[in-house]
């Protein structure tokens, strides 16, 4: 298995009019057999990085190593793509429409000059693992989205690659089968222990597949951590917002009886002691709750009285906007599993 190391990998696209720094000194180490995720908004440089690792493009500066072997450096392709032993699945899956599933999967084996029997065994084995044995003689148009994706995955895996690259592999699937597709990829990665890099703009992909993840924003790697740490300790507000909605507020620091609060209108948010007079708060919606009760147990702190201003509903949750009783200016959004009436007075809590 292979460890992937990038040293100051930089990619600059130059055209007559402008220069785009797609990757800016990316330094990372992906361990052998690891399932690594890369999260970043559209245009962050994710696909560019995958193409450089695959050998479809070269870095403008910096070096790429597989274990101790230098595979690419400053505009030099040292190991060509066909010698990198990489399996890749793109967002579009890129199946050949005029070939059956079997022939699509067989395609990468053509260069190996193996016997028909050997080829058949490899294809049957991988088809079995992916649950597509019964559709091998179908054409892509005769397959469901989930089956097409599994054919693309089988094609990427049939040569026993040492690195698997998945570029937004789930975004073309129906939302209702995305979870099972993620679980399948996670299971196969775990069984085969292939060094796997999954890039996506969707944190759900990263949370379900990656043991560790890097966050790329504007071509820069800004954080590498376990997904749970990226969630709980995002390094910037921008990173925090890639993972979910935030309530953002400007607070004034007040000390009361030895405790520190960030005060916003009539709301007082308990926070750790800090040496500042003002603070910008970013609060995850799931860490806020409203209730008629005056206490919700030891995990929840009372922030203050609030009035329901707007209430909407989507996919099983009520999105409720509350404001302080005295004015309409400070809006706080909470996600609740039951409805509240506009105008209702409640208590606002934070976890
Ligand atoms: P992502 O996959 O994260 O959405 P990309 O790696 O595709 O981002 O693109 C990163 C940046 O590089 C974008 O600004 C994009 O427009 C630019 N870019 C990508 N490929 C090329 C190219 N071949 N020529 C010029 N600019 C490019
Ligand atoms: Mg992309």
Tab-separated table of C-alpha atoms and ligand atoms in Angstrom:
chain	number	residue	atom	x	y	z
A	1	UNK	CA	0.000	0.000	0.000
A	2	UNK	CA	1.009	3.551	-0.617
A	3	UNK	CA	1.471	6.692	1.409
A	4	UNK	CA	0.767	9.909	-0.521
A	5	UNK	CA	2.823	12.978	0.362
A	6	UNK	CA	2.539	16.447	-1.113
A	7	UNK	CA	5.273	19.011	-0.430
A	8	UNK	CA	4.354	22.622	-1.179
A	9	UNK	CA	2.296	21.456	-4.160
A	10	UNK	CA	1.230	24.533	-6.078
A	11	UNK	CA	-0.768	24.831	-9.279
A	12	UNK	CA	-1.105	28.031	-11.213
A	13	UNK	CA	-3.245	28.188	-14.349
A	14	UNK	CA	-2.083	30.984	-16.618
A	15	UNK	CA	-4.013	32.434	-19.486
A	16	UNK	CA	-3.515	35.657	-21.446
A	17	UNK	CA	-5.867	37.585	-19.206
A	18	UNK	CA	-5.262	36.210	-15.736
A	19	UNK	CA	-3.540	33.846	-13.395
A	20	UNK	CA	-5.452	31.439	-11.146
A	21	UNK	CA	-3.692	29.962	-8.124
A	22	UNK	CA	-5.693	26.737	-7.904
A	23	UNK	CA	-3.431	25.158	-5.267
A	24	UNK	CA	-1.196	27.135	-2.936
A	25	UNK	CA	1.596	25.170	-1.219
A	26	UNK	CA	-0.372	22.102	-0.206
A	27	UNK	CA	1.447	19.998	2.392
A	28	UNK	CA	-0.186	16.763	3.422
A	29	UNK	CA	0.548	13.161	4.260
A	30	UNK	CA	-2.060	10.538	3.597
A	31	UNK	CA	-1.182	7.305	5.324
A	32	UNK	CA	-0.996	3.951	3.663
A	33	UNK	CA	-4.430	2.294	3.793
A	34	UNK	CA	-6.100	5.414	5.133
A	35	UNK	CA	-9.482	6.742	4.044
A	36	UNK	CA	-8.807	10.453	3.692
A	37	UNK	CA	-11.385	13.086	2.820
A	38	UNK	CA	-10.943	16.499	1.271
A	39	UNK	CA	-13.706	18.987	1.914
A	40	UNK	CA	-13.927	22.304	0.151
A	41	UNK	CA	-16.385	24.558	-1.654
A	42	UNK	CA	-16.709	24.518	-5.431
A	43	UNK	CA	-13.613	26.022	-7.067
A	44	UNK	CA	-11.389	25.320	-4.046
A	45	UNK	CA	-8.900	23.241	-6.073
A	46	UNK	CA	-10.032	19.717	-5.152
A	47	UNK	CA	-10.222	18.292	-8.671
A	48	UNK	CA	-6.909	19.924	-9.572
A	49	UNK	CA	-5.255	18.136	-6.654
A	50	UNK	CA	-6.802	14.803	-7.662
A	51	UNK	CA	-5.616	15.253	-11.244
A	52	UNK	CA	-2.087	15.941	-10.037
A	53	UNK	CA	-2.116	12.829	-7.831
A	54	UNK	CA	-3.463	10.767	-10.742
A	55	UNK	CA	-0.793	12.149	-13.073
A	56	UNK	CA	-3.289	13.804	-15.437
A	57	UNK	CA	-1.663	17.130	-14.622
A	58	UNK	CA	1.613	18.318	-13.065
A	59	UNK	CA	2.186	20.778	-10.217
A	60	UNK	CA	3.640	24.170	-11.141
A	61	UNK	CA	5.855	23.906	-8.069
A	62	UNK	CA	6.361	21.494	-5.208
A	63	UNK	CA	6.692	17.718	-5.110
A	64	UNK	CA	4.451	14.694	-4.993
A	65	UNK	CA	5.717	11.448	-3.446
A	66	UNK	CA	4.259	7.958	-3.258
A	67	UNK	CA	6.088	6.488	-0.271
A	68	UNK	CA	9.698	7.596	-0.864
A	69	UNK	CA	9.372	7.813	-4.614
A	70	UNK	CA	9.192	11.216	-6.271
A	71	UNK	CA	6.373	10.953	-8.835
A	72	UNK	CA	6.016	14.603	-9.909
A	73	UNK	CA	7.799	17.897	-9.286
A	74	UNK	CA	7.733	21.453	-10.623
A	75	UNK	CA	6.237	20.938	-14.087
A	76	UNK	CA	7.799	17.494	-14.402
A	77	UNK	CA	5.856	14.275	-14.755
A	78	UNK	CA	8.286	11.708	-13.366
A	79	UNK	CA	5.967	8.681	-13.125
A	80	UNK	CA	3.295	8.681	-15.871
A	81	UNK	CA	-0.338	7.990	-14.945
A	82	UNK	CA	-0.340	4.433	-16.333
A	83	UNK	CA	2.480	3.505	-13.944
A	84	UNK	CA	0.883	4.971	-10.820
A	85	UNK	CA	-1.538	2.125	-10.127
A	86	UNK	CA	-4.445	4.416	-9.381
A	87	UNK	CA	-8.170	3.768	-9.624
A	88	UNK	CA	-10.351	6.810	-10.108
A	89	UNK	CA	-14.081	7.506	-10.018
A	90	UNK	CA	-15.270	10.852	-11.311
A	91	UNK	CA	-18.465	12.695	-10.519
A	92	UNK	CA	-19.883	11.749	-13.925
A	93	UNK	CA	-18.647	8.115	-13.705
A	94	UNK	CA	-17.580	8.433	-17.360
A	95	UNK	CA	-18.779	4.986	-18.467
A	96	UNK	CA	-18.483	4.113	-22.160
A	97	UNK	CA	-22.126	4.121	-23.331
A	98	UNK	CA	-21.557	1.655	-26.187
A	99	UNK	CA	-19.974	-0.992	-23.953
A	100	UNK	CA	-21.641	-3.379	-21.526
A	101	UNK	CA	-20.932	-3.144	-17.815
A	102	UNK	CA	-18.599	-6.128	-18.249
A	103	UNK	CA	-16.596	-4.457	-21.028
A	104	UNK	CA	-16.448	-1.182	-19.099
A	105	UNK	CA	-14.943	-2.997	-16.133
A	106	UNK	CA	-12.614	-5.000	-18.397
A	107	UNK	CA	-11.259	-1.877	-20.087
A	108	UNK	CA	-8.363	-1.125	-17.703
A	109	UNK	CA	-7.254	-4.784	-17.915
A	110	UNK	CA	-6.618	-4.583	-21.676
A	111	UNK	CA	-3.084	-3.282	-21.163
A	112	UNK	CA	-2.213	-6.171	-18.830
A	113	UNK	CA	-2.203	-8.860	-21.526
A	114	UNK	CA	-3.778	-11.442	-19.229
A	115	UNK	CA	-5.733	-14.505	-20.355
A	116	UNK	CA	-9.506	-14.368	-20.935
A	117	UNK	CA	-10.037	-16.713	-17.988
A	118	UNK	CA	-7.972	-14.536	-15.676
A	119	UNK	CA	-9.804	-11.426	-16.866
A	120	UNK	CA	-13.138	-13.109	-16.256
A	121	UNK	CA	-12.167	-14.111	-12.735
A	122	UNK	CA	-11.038	-10.584	-11.808
A	123	UNK	CA	-14.259	-9.082	-13.148
A	124	UNK	CA	-16.500	-11.666	-11.519
A	125	UNK	CA	-14.757	-11.204	-8.175
A	126	UNK	CA	-15.109	-7.438	-8.103
A	127	UNK	CA	-18.679	-7.593	-9.480
A	128	UNK	CA	-19.552	-9.985	-6.656
A	129	UNK	CA	-18.162	-7.625	-3.993
A	130	UNK	CA	-20.126	-4.722	-5.476
A	131	UNK	CA	-23.349	-6.663	-6.029
A	132	UNK	CA	-23.540	-6.142	-9.803
A	133	UNK	CA	-22.938	-9.709	-11.066
A	134	UNK	CA	-26.478	-9.887	-12.474
A	135	UNK	CA	-26.154	-6.767	-14.646
A	136	UNK	CA	-22.752	-7.345	-16.271
A	137	UNK	CA	-24.234	-7.729	-19.763
A	138	UNK	CA	-26.328	-4.565	-19.485
A	139	UNK	CA	-25.411	-1.286	-21.147
A	140	UNK	CA	-25.021	1.824	-18.963
A	141	UNK	CA	-28.391	3.225	-20.127
A	142	UNK	CA	-30.052	0.045	-18.833
A	143	UNK	CA	-28.621	0.541	-15.346
A	144	UNK	CA	-29.893	2.612	-12.431
A	145	UNK	CA	-27.720	5.470	-11.157
A	146	UNK	CA	-26.575	3.371	-8.227
A	147	UNK	CA	-25.631	0.470	-10.519
A	148	UNK	CA	-23.764	2.778	-12.924
A	149	UNK	CA	-21.785	4.130	-10.007
A	150	UNK	CA	-20.916	0.616	-8.838
A	151	UNK	CA	-19.744	-0.270	-12.367
A	152	UNK	CA	-17.497	2.820	-12.289
A	153	UNK	CA	-16.217	1.722	-8.895
A	154	UNK	CA	-15.606	-1.824	-10.161
A	155	UNK	CA	-13.660	-0.430	-13.115
A	156	UNK	CA	-11.543	1.641	-10.718
A	157	UNK	CA	-10.865	-1.376	-8.490
A	158	UNK	CA	-10.402	-4.214	-10.980
A	159	UNK	CA	-6.625	-3.720	-11.319
A	160	UNK	CA	-6.099	-3.787	-7.542
A	161	UNK	CA	-4.972	-0.185	-7.391
A	162	UNK	CA	-2.835	0.983	-4.499
A	163	UNK	CA	-4.622	4.340	-4.465
A	164	UNK	CA	-8.320	5.018	-5.037
A	165	UNK	CA	-9.380	8.574	-5.931
A	166	UNK	CA	-13.053	9.515	-5.678
A	167	UNK	CA	-14.016	12.964	-6.975
A	168	UNK	CA	-17.518	13.983	-5.826
A	169	UNK	CA	-18.592	10.365	-6.369
A	170	UNK	CA	-22.079	10.679	-4.876
A	171	UNK	CA	-23.358	13.974	-6.212
A	172	UNK	CA	-25.024	12.368	-9.247
A	173	UNK	CA	-26.926	9.838	-7.142
A	174	UNK	CA	-30.492	10.254	-5.919
A	175	UNK	CA	-30.431	11.579	-2.381
A	176	UNK	CA	-32.273	8.516	-1.115
A	177	UNK	CA	-29.549	6.068	-2.152
A	178	UNK	CA	-26.561	8.261	-1.299
A	179	UNK	CA	-26.280	6.904	2.240
A	180	UNK	CA	-26.156	3.282	1.127
A	181	UNK	CA	-23.591	4.147	-1.574
A	182	UNK	CA	-21.424	5.867	1.030
A	183	UNK	CA	-21.696	2.857	3.314
A	184	UNK	CA	-20.698	0.552	0.448
A	185	UNK	CA	-17.600	2.599	-0.369
A	186	UNK	CA	-16.667	2.757	3.306
A	187	UNK	CA	-17.043	-1.025	3.649
A	188	UNK	CA	-14.989	-1.782	0.541
A	189	UNK	CA	-12.272	0.649	1.567
A	190	UNK	CA	-12.155	-1.000	4.950
A	191	UNK	CA	-11.976	-4.504	3.487
A	192	UNK	CA	-9.425	-3.787	0.770
A	193	UNK	CA	-7.443	-1.234	2.819
A	194	UNK	CA	-6.650	0.835	-0.256
A	195	UNK	CA	-5.294	4.324	0.382
A	196	UNK	CA	-8.417	6.285	-0.575
A	197	UNK	CA	-8.927	9.988	-1.159
A	198	UNK	CA	-12.491	11.231	-1.444
A	199	UNK	CA	-13.056	14.853	-2.348
A	200	UNK	CA	-16.403	16.554	-1.946
A	201	UNK	CA	-18.122	19.831	-1.202
A	202	UNK	CA	-20.639	17.832	0.854
A	203	UNK	CA	-19.652	17.261	4.500
A	204	UNK	CA	-21.977	14.224	4.612
A	205	UNK	CA	-19.570	12.402	2.248
A	206	UNK	CA	-16.588	13.247	4.416
A	207	UNK	CA	-18.316	12.318	7.682
A	208	UNK	CA	-19.418	8.928	6.371
A	209	UNK	CA	-16.201	7.922	4.616
A	210	UNK	CA	-13.115	9.653	5.964
A	211	UNK	CA	-10.989	8.727	8.973
A	212	UNK	CA	-9.200	12.059	8.598
A	213	UNK	CA	-9.905	14.989	6.354
A	214	UNK	CA	-8.323	18.128	5.006
A	215	UNK	CA	-10.232	21.305	4.285
A	216	UNK	CA	-9.236	23.287	1.200
A	217	UNK	CA	-10.439	26.853	0.740
A	218	UNK	CA	-9.212	29.044	-2.154
A	219	UNK	CA	-6.409	26.594	-2.933
A	220	UNK	CA	-5.081	26.542	0.619
A	221	UNK	CA	-5.164	23.597	3.013
A	222	UNK	CA	-6.462	25.253	6.151
A	223	UNK	CA	-7.144	22.331	8.491
A	224	UNK	CA	-6.408	18.601	8.738
A	225	UNK	CA	-8.157	16.643	11.473
A	226	UNK	CA	-10.619	13.903	12.206
A	227	UNK	CA	-14.023	14.941	10.812
A	228	UNK	CA	-15.452	15.134	14.351
A	229	UNK	CA	-12.750	17.664	15.286
A	230	UNK	CA	-13.358	19.709	12.137
A	231	UNK	CA	-16.987	19.828	13.255
A	232	UNK	CA	-16.325	20.729	16.892
A	233	UNK	CA	-13.188	22.853	16.476
A	234	UNK	CA	-13.291	24.417	12.997
A	235	UNK	CA	-10.292	26.643	12.490
A	236	UNK	CA	-12.236	29.509	10.875
A	237	UNK	CA	-15.835	30.645	10.520
A	238	UNK	CA	-15.593	29.724	6.839
A	239	UNK	CA	-14.685	26.129	7.720
A	240	UNK	CA	-17.460	25.982	10.312
A	241	UNK	CA	-19.975	27.082	7.667
A	242	UNK	CA	-18.879	24.376	5.212
A	243	UNK	CA	-20.295	21.868	7.672
A	244	UNK	CA	-23.566	23.496	8.608
A	245	UNK	CA	-25.541	26.653	9.255
A	246	UNK	CA	-24.384	28.981	12.002
A	247	UNK	CA	-26.126	31.678	13.960
A	248	UNK	CA	-23.652	34.568	13.893
A	249	UNK	CA	-23.894	37.370	16.439
A	250	UNK	CA	-21.756	40.184	17.836
A	251	UNK	CA	-21.572	40.043	21.624
A	252	UNK	CA	-20.292	42.258	24.405
A	253	UNK	CA	-18.251	40.492	27.092
A	254	UNK	CA	-19.573	40.770	30.645
A	255	UNK	CA	-18.321	39.161	33.829
A	256	UNK	CA	-21.015	38.292	36.353
A	257	UNK	CA	-20.209	36.517	39.626
A	258	UNK	CA	-17.050	34.977	38.176
A	259	UNK	CA	-18.776	33.684	35.034
A	260	UNK	CA	-18.237	35.161	31.552
A	261	UNK	CA	-21.062	35.951	29.149
A	262	UNK	CA	-21.341	37.212	25.599
A	263	UNK	CA	-24.293	39.564	25.772
A	264	UNK	CA	-26.422	40.321	22.714
A	265	UNK	CA	-29.507	42.425	23.484
A	266	UNK	CA	-31.442	40.505	26.148
A	267	UNK	CA	-29.573	37.259	25.432
A	268	UNK	CA	-26.607	36.178	27.583
A	269	UNK	CA	-24.530	33.334	26.163
A	270	UNK	CA	-22.204	31.662	28.682
A	271	UNK	CA	-18.683	31.360	27.243
A	272	UNK	CA	-15.163	30.537	28.413
A	273	UNK	CA	-13.266	33.435	29.942
A	274	UNK	CA	-11.536	35.505	27.253
A	275	UNK	CA	-9.466	38.626	27.282
A	276	UNK	CA	-11.576	40.895	25.081
A	277	UNK	CA	-14.466	43.314	25.358
A	278	UNK	CA	-16.291	42.162	22.233
A	279	UNK	CA	-16.683	38.792	20.598
A	280	UNK	CA	-18.123	37.361	17.428
A	281	UNK	CA	-20.214	34.292	18.149
A	282	UNK	CA	-20.814	31.425	15.756
A	283	UNK	CA	-23.326	28.953	17.149
A	284	UNK	CA	-24.451	25.722	15.503
A	285	UNK	CA	-28.232	25.559	15.175
A	286	UNK	CA	-28.271	22.118	16.798
A	287	UNK	CA	-26.702	23.619	19.937
A	288	UNK	CA	-29.726	25.884	20.467
A	289	UNK	CA	-33.196	25.032	21.712
A	290	UNK	CA	-36.355	26.813	22.743
A	291	UNK	CA	-38.851	25.642	25.334
A	292	UNK	CA	-41.729	26.706	27.527
A	293	UNK	CA	-39.834	25.046	30.397
A	294	UNK	CA	-37.492	27.075	32.581
A	295	UNK	CA	-34.874	24.315	32.701
A	296	UNK	CA	-33.804	21.554	30.280
A	297	UNK	CA	-31.246	19.758	32.428
A	298	UNK	CA	-27.585	20.316	33.092
A	299	UNK	CA	-26.420	20.346	29.426
A	300	UNK	CA	-28.518	23.364	28.511
A	301	UNK	CA	-27.950	26.932	29.737
A	302	UNK	CA	-30.717	29.485	29.788
A	303	UNK	CA	-29.840	32.360	27.423
A	304	UNK	CA	-32.924	34.476	28.025
A	305	UNK	CA	-36.565	35.052	27.160
A	306	UNK	CA	-37.426	35.052	23.462
A	307	UNK	CA	-40.364	35.559	21.134
A	308	UNK	CA	-41.086	33.434	18.051
A	309	UNK	CA	-40.877	35.646	14.958
A	310	UNK	CA	-40.939	33.161	12.052
A	311	UNK	CA	-41.512	29.424	11.839
A	312	UNK	CA	-41.026	27.175	8.811
A	313	UNK	CA	-40.938	23.438	8.186
A	314	UNK	CA	-38.733	21.159	6.122
A	315	UNK	CA	-37.775	17.470	6.204
A	316	UNK	CA	-38.977	16.639	9.671
A	317	UNK	CA	-37.727	19.764	11.417
A	318	UNK	CA	-39.176	23.148	12.262
A	319	UNK	CA	-36.867	26.077	11.646
A	320	UNK	CA	-37.853	28.685	14.197
A	321	UNK	CA	-36.513	32.245	14.286
A	322	UNK	CA	-36.707	33.897	17.681
A	323	UNK	CA	-35.938	37.456	18.808
A	324	UNK	CA	-35.614	39.099	22.230
A	325	UNK	CA	-39.043	40.110	23.643
A	326	UNK	CA	-38.155	43.815	23.505
A	327	UNK	CA	-37.020	44.189	19.879
A	328	UNK	CA	-36.821	42.494	16.472
A	329	UNK	CA	-33.160	43.067	15.658
A	330	UNK	CA	-31.300	40.081	17.051
A	331	UNK	CA	-32.472	36.977	15.205
A	332	UNK	CA	-31.548	33.499	16.419
A	333	UNK	CA	-32.511	30.414	14.415
A	334	UNK	CA	-33.156	27.093	16.124
A	335	UNK	CA	-34.123	23.702	14.695
A	336	UNK	CA	-36.941	22.042	16.641
A	337	UNK	CA	-38.749	18.740	16.244
A	338	UNK	CA	-42.111	20.304	17.044
A	339	UNK	CA	-43.847	23.472	15.865
A	340	UNK	CA	-44.128	26.767	17.758
A	341	UNK	CA	-46.615	29.550	17.115
A	342	UNK	CA	-45.522	32.959	15.877
A	343	UNK	CA	-45.705	35.429	18.773
A	344	UNK	CA	-45.303	32.718	21.401
A	345	UNK	CA	-42.968	33.552	24.334
A	346	UNK	CA	-40.357	30.904	25.118
A	347	UNK	CA	-36.986	30.406	26.808
A	348	UNK	CA	-33.869	30.171	24.646
A	349	UNK	CA	-31.196	27.624	25.660
A	350	UNK	CA	-27.685	26.833	24.468
A	351	UNK	CA	-25.773	23.571	24.850
B	1	LIG	P1	-12.964	22.142	-7.312
B	1	LIG	O1	-12.773	20.774	-7.840
B	1	LIG	O2	-12.597	22.282	-5.870
B	1	LIG	O3	-14.338	22.685	-7.573
B	1	LIG	P2	-11.039	22.877	-9.360
B	1	LIG	O4	-9.796	22.175	-8.960
B	1	LIG	O5	-11.829	22.297	-10.468
B	1	LIG	O6	-11.942	23.135	-8.073
B	1	LIG	O7	-10.653	24.378	-9.767
B	1	LIG	C1	-9.875	25.227	-8.956
B	1	LIG	C2	-9.648	26.537	-9.671
B	1	LIG	O8	-8.803	26.348	-10.805
B	1	LIG	C3	-10.908	27.185	-10.200
B	1	LIG	O9	-10.792	28.580	-10.069
B	1	LIG	C4	-10.927	26.772	-11.660
B	1	LIG	O10	-11.621	27.694	-12.438
B	1	LIG	C5	-9.445	26.754	-11.992
B	1	LIG	N1	-9.110	25.794	-13.043
B	1	LIG	C6	-9.246	24.444	-12.974
B	1	LIG	N2	-8.803	23.845	-14.105
B	1	LIG	C7	-8.373	24.842	-14.912
B	1	LIG	C8	-7.781	24.883	-16.219
B	1	LIG	N3	-7.550	23.766	-16.915
B	1	LIG	N4	-7.473	26.087	-16.735
B	1	LIG	C9	-7.696	27.233	-16.034
B	1	LIG	N5	-8.232	27.270	-14.808
B	1	LIG	C10	-8.562	26.102	-14.236
B	2	LIG	MG1	-14.160	19.435	-8.663
